[in-house]
Tab-separated table of C-alpha atoms in Angstrom:
chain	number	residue	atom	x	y	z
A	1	UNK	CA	-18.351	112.170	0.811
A	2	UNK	CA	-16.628	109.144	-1.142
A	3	UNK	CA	-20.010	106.545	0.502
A	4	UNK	CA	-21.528	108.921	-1.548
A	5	UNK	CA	-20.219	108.899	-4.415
A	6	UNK	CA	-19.393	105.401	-4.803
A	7	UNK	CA	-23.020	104.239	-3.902
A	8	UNK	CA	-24.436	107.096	-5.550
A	9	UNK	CA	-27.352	107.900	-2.964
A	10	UNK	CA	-27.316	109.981	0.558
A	11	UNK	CA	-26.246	108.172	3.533
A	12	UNK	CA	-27.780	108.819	6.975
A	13	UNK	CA	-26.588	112.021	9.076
A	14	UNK	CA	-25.616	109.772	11.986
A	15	UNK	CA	-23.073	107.868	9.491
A	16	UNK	CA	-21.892	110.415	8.259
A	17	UNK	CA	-21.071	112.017	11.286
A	18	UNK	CA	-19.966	109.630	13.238
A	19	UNK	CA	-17.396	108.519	9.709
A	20	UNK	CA	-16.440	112.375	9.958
A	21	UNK	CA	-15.253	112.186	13.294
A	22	UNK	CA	-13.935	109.337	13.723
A	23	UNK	CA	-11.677	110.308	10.354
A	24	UNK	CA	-10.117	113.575	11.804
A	25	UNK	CA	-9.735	112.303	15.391
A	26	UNK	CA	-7.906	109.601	14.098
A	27	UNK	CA	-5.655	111.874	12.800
A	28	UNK	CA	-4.951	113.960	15.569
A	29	UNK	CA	-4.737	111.631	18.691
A	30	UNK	CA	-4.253	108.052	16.996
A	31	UNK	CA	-5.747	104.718	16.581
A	32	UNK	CA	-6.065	104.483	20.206
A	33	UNK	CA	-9.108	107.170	20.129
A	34	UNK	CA	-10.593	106.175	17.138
A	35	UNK	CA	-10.692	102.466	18.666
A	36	UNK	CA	-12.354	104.154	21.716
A	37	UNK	CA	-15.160	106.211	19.874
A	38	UNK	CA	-15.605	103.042	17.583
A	39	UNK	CA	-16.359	100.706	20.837
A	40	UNK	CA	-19.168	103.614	22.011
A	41	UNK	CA	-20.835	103.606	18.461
A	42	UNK	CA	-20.453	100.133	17.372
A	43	UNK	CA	-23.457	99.810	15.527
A	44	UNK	CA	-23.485	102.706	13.158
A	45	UNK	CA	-19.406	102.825	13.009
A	46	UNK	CA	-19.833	98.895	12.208
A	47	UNK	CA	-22.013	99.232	9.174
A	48	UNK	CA	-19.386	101.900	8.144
A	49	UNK	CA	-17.146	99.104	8.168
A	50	UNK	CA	-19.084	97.071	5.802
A	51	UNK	CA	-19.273	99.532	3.193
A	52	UNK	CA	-15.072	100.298	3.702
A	53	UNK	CA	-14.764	96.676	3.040
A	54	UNK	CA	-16.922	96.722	-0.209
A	55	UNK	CA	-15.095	99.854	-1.657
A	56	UNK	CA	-11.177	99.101	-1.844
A	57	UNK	CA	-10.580	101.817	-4.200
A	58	UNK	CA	-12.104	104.430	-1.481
A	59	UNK	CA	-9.580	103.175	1.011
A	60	UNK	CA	-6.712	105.401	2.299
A	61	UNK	CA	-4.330	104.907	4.835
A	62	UNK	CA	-6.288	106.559	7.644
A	63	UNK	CA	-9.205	104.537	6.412
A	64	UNK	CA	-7.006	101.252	6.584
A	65	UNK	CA	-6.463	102.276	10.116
A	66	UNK	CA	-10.148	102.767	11.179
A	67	UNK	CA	-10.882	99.532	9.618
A	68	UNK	CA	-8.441	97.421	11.739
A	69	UNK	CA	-9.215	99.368	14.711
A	70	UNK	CA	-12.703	98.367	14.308
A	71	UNK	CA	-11.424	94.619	13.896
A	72	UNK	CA	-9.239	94.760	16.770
A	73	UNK	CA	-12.285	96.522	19.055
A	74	UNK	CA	-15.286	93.941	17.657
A	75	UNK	CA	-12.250	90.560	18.119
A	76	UNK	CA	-11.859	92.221	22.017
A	77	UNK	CA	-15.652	92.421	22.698
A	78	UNK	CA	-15.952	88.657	21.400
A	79	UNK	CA	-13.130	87.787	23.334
A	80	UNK	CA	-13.201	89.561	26.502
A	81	UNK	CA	-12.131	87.223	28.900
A	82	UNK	CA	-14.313	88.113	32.296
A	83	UNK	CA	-13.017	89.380	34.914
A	84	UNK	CA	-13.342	86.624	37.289
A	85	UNK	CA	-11.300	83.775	36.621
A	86	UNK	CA	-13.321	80.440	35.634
A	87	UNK	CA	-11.528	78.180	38.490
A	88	UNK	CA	-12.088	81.053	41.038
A	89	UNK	CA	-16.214	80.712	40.246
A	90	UNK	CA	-15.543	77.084	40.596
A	91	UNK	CA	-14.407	77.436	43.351
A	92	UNK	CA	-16.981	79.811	44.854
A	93	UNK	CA	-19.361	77.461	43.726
A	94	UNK	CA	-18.459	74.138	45.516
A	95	UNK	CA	-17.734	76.829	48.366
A	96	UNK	CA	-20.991	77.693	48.824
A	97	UNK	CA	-22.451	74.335	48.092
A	98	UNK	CA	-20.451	72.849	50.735
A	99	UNK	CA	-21.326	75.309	53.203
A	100	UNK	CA	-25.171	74.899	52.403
A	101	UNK	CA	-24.987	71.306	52.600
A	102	UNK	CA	-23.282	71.136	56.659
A	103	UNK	CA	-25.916	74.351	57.062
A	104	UNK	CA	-28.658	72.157	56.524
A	105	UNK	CA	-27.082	68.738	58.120
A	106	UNK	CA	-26.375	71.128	61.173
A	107	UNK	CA	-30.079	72.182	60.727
A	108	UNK	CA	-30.800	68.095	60.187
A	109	UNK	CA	-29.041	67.041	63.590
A	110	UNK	CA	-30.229	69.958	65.866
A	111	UNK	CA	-33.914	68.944	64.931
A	112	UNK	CA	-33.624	65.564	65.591
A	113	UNK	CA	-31.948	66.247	68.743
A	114	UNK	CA	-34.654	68.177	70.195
A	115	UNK	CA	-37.405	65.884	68.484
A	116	UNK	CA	-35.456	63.047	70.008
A	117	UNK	CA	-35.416	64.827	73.515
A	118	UNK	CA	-38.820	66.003	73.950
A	119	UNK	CA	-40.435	62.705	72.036
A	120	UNK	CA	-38.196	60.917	75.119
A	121	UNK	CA	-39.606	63.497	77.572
A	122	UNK	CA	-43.269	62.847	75.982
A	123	UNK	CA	-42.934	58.847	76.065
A	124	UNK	CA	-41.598	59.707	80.207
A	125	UNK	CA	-44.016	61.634	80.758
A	126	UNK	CA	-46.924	59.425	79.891
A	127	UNK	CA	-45.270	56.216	81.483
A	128	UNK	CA	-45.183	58.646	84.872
A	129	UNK	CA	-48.955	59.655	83.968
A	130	UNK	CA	-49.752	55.738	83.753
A	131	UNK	CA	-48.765	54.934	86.896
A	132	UNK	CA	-49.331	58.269	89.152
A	133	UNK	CA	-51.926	58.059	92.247
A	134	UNK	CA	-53.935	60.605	93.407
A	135	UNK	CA	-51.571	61.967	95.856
A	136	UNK	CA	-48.886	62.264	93.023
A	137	UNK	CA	-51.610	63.759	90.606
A	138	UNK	CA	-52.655	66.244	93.253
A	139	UNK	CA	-48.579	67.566	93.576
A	140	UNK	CA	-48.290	67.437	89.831
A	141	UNK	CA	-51.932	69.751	89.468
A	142	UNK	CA	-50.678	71.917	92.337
A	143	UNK	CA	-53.757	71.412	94.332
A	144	UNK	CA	-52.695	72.526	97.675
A	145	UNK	CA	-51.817	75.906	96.321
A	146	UNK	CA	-55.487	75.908	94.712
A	147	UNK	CA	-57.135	75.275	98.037
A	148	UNK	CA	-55.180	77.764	99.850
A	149	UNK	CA	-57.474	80.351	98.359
A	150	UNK	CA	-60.545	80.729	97.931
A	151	UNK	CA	-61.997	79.042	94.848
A	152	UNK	CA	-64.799	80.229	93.085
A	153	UNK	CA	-67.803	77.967	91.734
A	154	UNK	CA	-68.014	76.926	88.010
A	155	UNK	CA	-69.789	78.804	85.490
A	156	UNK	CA	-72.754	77.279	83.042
A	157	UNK	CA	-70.196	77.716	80.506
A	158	UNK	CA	-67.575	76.186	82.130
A	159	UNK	CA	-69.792	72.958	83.073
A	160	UNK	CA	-70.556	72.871	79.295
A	161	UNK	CA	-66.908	72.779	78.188
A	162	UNK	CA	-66.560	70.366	80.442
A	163	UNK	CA	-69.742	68.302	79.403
A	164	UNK	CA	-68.713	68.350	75.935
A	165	UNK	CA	-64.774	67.475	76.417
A	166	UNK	CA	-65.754	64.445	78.285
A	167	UNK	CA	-68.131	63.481	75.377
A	168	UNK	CA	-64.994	63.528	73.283
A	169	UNK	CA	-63.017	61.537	75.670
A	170	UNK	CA	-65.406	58.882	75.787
A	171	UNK	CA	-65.769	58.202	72.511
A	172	UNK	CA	-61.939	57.487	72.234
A	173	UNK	CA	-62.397	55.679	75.482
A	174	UNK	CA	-65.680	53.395	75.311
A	175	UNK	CA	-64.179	50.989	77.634
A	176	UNK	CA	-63.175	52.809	81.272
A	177	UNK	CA	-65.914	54.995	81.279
A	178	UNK	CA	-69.391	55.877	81.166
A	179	UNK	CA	-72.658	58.139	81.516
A	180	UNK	CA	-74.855	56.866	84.553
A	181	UNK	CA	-78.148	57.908	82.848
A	182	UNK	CA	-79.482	59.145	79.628
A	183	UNK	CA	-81.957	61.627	81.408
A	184	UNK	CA	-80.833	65.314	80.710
A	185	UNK	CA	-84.708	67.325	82.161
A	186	UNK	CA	-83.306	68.133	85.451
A	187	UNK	CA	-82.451	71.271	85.908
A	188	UNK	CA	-80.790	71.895	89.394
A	189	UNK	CA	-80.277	75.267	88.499
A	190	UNK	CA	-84.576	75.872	89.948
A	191	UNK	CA	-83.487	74.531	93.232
A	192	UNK	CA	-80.323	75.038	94.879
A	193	UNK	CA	-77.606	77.540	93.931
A	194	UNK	CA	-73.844	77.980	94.902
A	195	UNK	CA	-72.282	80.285	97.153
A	196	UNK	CA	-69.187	79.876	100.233
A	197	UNK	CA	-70.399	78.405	102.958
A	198	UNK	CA	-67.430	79.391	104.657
A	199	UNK	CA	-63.696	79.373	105.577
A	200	UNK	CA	-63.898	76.025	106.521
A	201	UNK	CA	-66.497	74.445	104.344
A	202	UNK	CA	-65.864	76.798	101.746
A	203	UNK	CA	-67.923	76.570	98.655
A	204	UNK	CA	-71.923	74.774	98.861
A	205	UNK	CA	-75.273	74.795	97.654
A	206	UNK	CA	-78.547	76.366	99.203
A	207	UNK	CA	-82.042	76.275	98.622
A	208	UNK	CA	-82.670	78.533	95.505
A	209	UNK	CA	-86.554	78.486	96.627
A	210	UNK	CA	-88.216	77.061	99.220
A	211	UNK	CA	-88.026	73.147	99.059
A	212	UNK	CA	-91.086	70.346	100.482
A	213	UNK	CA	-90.391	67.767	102.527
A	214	UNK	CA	-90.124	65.109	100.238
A	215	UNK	CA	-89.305	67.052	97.585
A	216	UNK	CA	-86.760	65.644	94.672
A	217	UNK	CA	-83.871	68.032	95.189
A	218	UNK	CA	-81.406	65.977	92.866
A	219	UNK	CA	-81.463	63.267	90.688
A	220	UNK	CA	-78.604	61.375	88.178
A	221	UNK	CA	-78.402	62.815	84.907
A	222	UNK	CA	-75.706	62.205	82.001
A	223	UNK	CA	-74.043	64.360	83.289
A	224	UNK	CA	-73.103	62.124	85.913
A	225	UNK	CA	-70.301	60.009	84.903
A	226	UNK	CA	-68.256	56.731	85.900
A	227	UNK	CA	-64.614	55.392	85.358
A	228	UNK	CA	-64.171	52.032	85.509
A	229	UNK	CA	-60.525	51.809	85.651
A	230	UNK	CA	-57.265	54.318	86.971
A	231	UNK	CA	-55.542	54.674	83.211
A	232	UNK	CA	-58.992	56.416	82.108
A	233	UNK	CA	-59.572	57.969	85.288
A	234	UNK	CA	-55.919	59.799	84.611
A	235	UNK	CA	-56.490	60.630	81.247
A	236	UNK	CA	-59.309	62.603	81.979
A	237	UNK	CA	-57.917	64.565	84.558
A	238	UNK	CA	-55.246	65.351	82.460
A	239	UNK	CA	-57.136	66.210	79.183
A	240	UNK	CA	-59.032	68.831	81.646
A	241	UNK	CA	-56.242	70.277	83.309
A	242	UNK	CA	-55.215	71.513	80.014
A	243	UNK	CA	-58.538	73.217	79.082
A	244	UNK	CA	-59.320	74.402	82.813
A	245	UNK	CA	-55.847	74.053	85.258
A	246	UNK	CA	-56.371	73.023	88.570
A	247	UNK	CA	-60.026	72.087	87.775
A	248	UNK	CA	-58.699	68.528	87.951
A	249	UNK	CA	-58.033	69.270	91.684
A	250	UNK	CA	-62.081	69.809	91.801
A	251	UNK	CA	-63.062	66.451	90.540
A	252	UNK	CA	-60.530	64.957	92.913
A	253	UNK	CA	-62.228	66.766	95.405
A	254	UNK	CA	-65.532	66.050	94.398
A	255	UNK	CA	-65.800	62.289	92.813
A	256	UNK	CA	-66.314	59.208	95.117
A	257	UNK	CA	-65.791	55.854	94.837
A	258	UNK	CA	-69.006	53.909	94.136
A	259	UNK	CA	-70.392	50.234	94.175
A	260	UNK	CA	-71.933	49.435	90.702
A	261	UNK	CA	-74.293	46.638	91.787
A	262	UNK	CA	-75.871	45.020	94.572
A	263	UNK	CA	-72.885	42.683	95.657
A	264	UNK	CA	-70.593	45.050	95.299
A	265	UNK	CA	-68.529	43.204	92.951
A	266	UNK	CA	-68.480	45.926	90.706
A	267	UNK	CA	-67.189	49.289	91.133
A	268	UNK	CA	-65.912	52.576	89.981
A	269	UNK	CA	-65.107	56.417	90.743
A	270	UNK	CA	-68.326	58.617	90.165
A	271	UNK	CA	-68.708	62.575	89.802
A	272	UNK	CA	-71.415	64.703	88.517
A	273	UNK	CA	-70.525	67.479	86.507
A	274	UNK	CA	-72.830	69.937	87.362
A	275	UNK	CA	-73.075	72.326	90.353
A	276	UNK	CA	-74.395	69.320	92.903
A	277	UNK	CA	-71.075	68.458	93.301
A	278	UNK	CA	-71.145	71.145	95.699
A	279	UNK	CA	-73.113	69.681	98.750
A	280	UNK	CA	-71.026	69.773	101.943
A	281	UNK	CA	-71.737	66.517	104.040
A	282	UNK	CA	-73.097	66.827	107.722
A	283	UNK	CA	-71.140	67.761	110.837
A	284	UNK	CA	-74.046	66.063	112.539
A	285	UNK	CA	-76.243	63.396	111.718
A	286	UNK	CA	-79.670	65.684	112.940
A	287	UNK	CA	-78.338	68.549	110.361
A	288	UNK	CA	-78.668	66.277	107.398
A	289	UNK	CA	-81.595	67.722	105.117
A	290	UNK	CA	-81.343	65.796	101.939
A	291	UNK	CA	-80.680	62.129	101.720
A	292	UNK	CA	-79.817	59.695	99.285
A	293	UNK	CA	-82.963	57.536	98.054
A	294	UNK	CA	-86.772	58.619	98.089
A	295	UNK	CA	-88.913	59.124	101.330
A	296	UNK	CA	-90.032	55.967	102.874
A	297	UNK	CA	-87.195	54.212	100.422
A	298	UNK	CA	-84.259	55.112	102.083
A	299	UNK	CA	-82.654	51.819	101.858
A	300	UNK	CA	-82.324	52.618	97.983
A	301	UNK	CA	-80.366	55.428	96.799
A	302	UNK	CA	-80.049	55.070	92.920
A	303	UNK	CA	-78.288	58.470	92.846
A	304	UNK	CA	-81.808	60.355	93.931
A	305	UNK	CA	-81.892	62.993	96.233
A	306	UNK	CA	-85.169	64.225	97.994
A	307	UNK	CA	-85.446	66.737	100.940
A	308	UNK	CA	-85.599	65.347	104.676
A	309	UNK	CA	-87.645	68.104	105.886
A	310	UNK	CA	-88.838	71.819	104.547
A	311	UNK	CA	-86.208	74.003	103.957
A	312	UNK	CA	-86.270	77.630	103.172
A	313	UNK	CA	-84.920	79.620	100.540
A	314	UNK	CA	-81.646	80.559	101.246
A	315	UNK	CA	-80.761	77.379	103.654
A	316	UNK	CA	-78.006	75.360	102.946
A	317	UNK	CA	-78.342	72.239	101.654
A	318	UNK	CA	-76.288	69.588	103.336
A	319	UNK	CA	-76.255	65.648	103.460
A	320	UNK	CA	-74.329	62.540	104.379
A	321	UNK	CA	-71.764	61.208	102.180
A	322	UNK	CA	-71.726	57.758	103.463
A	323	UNK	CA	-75.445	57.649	101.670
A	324	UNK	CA	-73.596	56.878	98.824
A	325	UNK	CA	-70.231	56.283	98.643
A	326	UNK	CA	-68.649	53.048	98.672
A	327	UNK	CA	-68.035	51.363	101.977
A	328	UNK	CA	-65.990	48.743	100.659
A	329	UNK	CA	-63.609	50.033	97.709
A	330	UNK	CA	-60.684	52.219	98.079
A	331	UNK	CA	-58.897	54.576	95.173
A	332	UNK	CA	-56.247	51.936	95.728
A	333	UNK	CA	-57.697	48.806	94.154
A	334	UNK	CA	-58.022	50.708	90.911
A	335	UNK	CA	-54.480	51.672	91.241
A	336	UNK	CA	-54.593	55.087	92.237
């Protein structure tokens, strides 16, 4: 009633209430509660405060009290010291800094380790690649196992995946090897077709249709490729055991070494990536049915390929290796 009368207007309910109460409790349970109930309602109890402060004449002694409680609560607030101590967060802070920084040296040294190791093992690896001959490449690619088996023929999509990695290859790799021919009509697929020609022959090619004598059975396409040295010979077989494993035990199978020109100066390893790969040689010279050359030119092969005699759909096509492969050169003069 006296904030009423001395500012001569009506004061808020919640000011007056909470002035009320904090008034009588103060006078039955002490300072100590007032400070309390003060500390929960310190914005209405602290513009009570204000207007105690203005009016002296309006103080009593239970007023006086309220008004240094209020001091002594706002001073405590302000001053609060927290809870933690400030050396103890100091503390937890180089702590944890500390322990982050050997976390990520510890992180630091582990990955160079291990990036050390296996850029050792990779630099081995390819120094052992460099040098490996076909024996050694055939243990590495597991071939044995492979042939134990019996090994199905490529697919179309297969040969194309092929086709198109060695493209890539050789354009990182213009110098150790080469397409034989540009041509890309023939279509072997209209003549011959693959199937096993048994245990021990195991996988050839037979006459898809009935075939004339004289009749161009096969000739060299792009697909038909060359490597002129071992180190690109490798790489290859390596680059395609990791899109088709043990396929590089195929090529080994299939390629040949070949003379390159007349005098046989020049020379290199040859395989056709297509199906004609396929053709099993002759266990005797009268069972040959397609030859190397054309008919009445068969002192010139040129990678050609005509038929000997007729031969019937469904006959298999066989013919003499030594048509075309290289008399003179051996895997070893290329390293291998």
């Amino acid at each position: 009633p006296f904030f009423s009368q001395h500012h001569g207007r009506q004061l808020p309910t919640e000011l007056l209430c909470v002035e009320a109460l904090i008034i009588q409790n103060s006078k039955q349970s002490g300072s100590r509660f007032s400070a309390l109930l003060i500390v929960s309602s310190i914005r209405p109890i602290k513009k009570i405060r204000q207007r105690i402060n203005l009016h002296p004449h309006a103080r009593t002694a239970n007023q006086m009290k309220i008004n240094k409680n209020v001091q002594r609560s706002q001073h405590t607030l302000r001053r609060r010291p927290s809870s933690t101590s400030p050396n103890l967060l100091h503390g937890v802070r180089i702590f944890l800094f500390t322990l982050i920084c050997l976390l990520s040296a510890a992180v630091v040294l582990f990955s160079a380790f291990h990036s050390g190791k296996y850029i050792t093992e990779v630099f081995i690896s390819r120094t052992l690649r460099r040098s490996y001959t076909v024996a050694e490449m055939e243990a590495h690619f597991q071939c044995e196992e492979a042939f134990a088996s019996t090994r199905s023929w490529w697919t179309s999509d297969q040969w194309r995946e092929v086709r198109d990695l060695y493209r890539y290859f050789a354009k990182k790799n213009r110098v150790g090897t080469y397409q034989m021919a540009e041509d890309i009509t023939f279509d072997l697929s209209e003549i011959a077709e693959p199937f096993q020609a048994g245990e021990e022959k195991g996988r050839g090619l037979r006459a898809a249709r009935d075939i004339r004598k004289g009749e161009n059975v096969f000739r060299m396409t792009n697909n038909t490729i060359v490597f002129i040295d071992g180190l690109t010979y490798r790489k290859f077989l390596f680059a395609l055991e990791e899109l088709f494993p043990t396929f590089a035990c195929d090529i080994m199978n299939w390629n040949w070494m070949e003379d390159l020109d007349d005098d046989g100066v020049k020379f290199g390893i040859a395989v056709d990536l297509s199906d004609s790969n396929l053709v099993n040689t002759a266990d005797e010279e009268e069972d040959v049915n397609v030859r190397c050359g054309e008919l009445g030119k068969e002192d010139s092969c040129d990678m050609t390929f005509y038929a000997t005699r007729y031969i019937r759909k469904g006959e298999e096509l066989v013919t003499d290796y030594d048509d075309f492969v290289s008399p003179s050169h051996t895997f070893d003069e290329m390293g291998l």
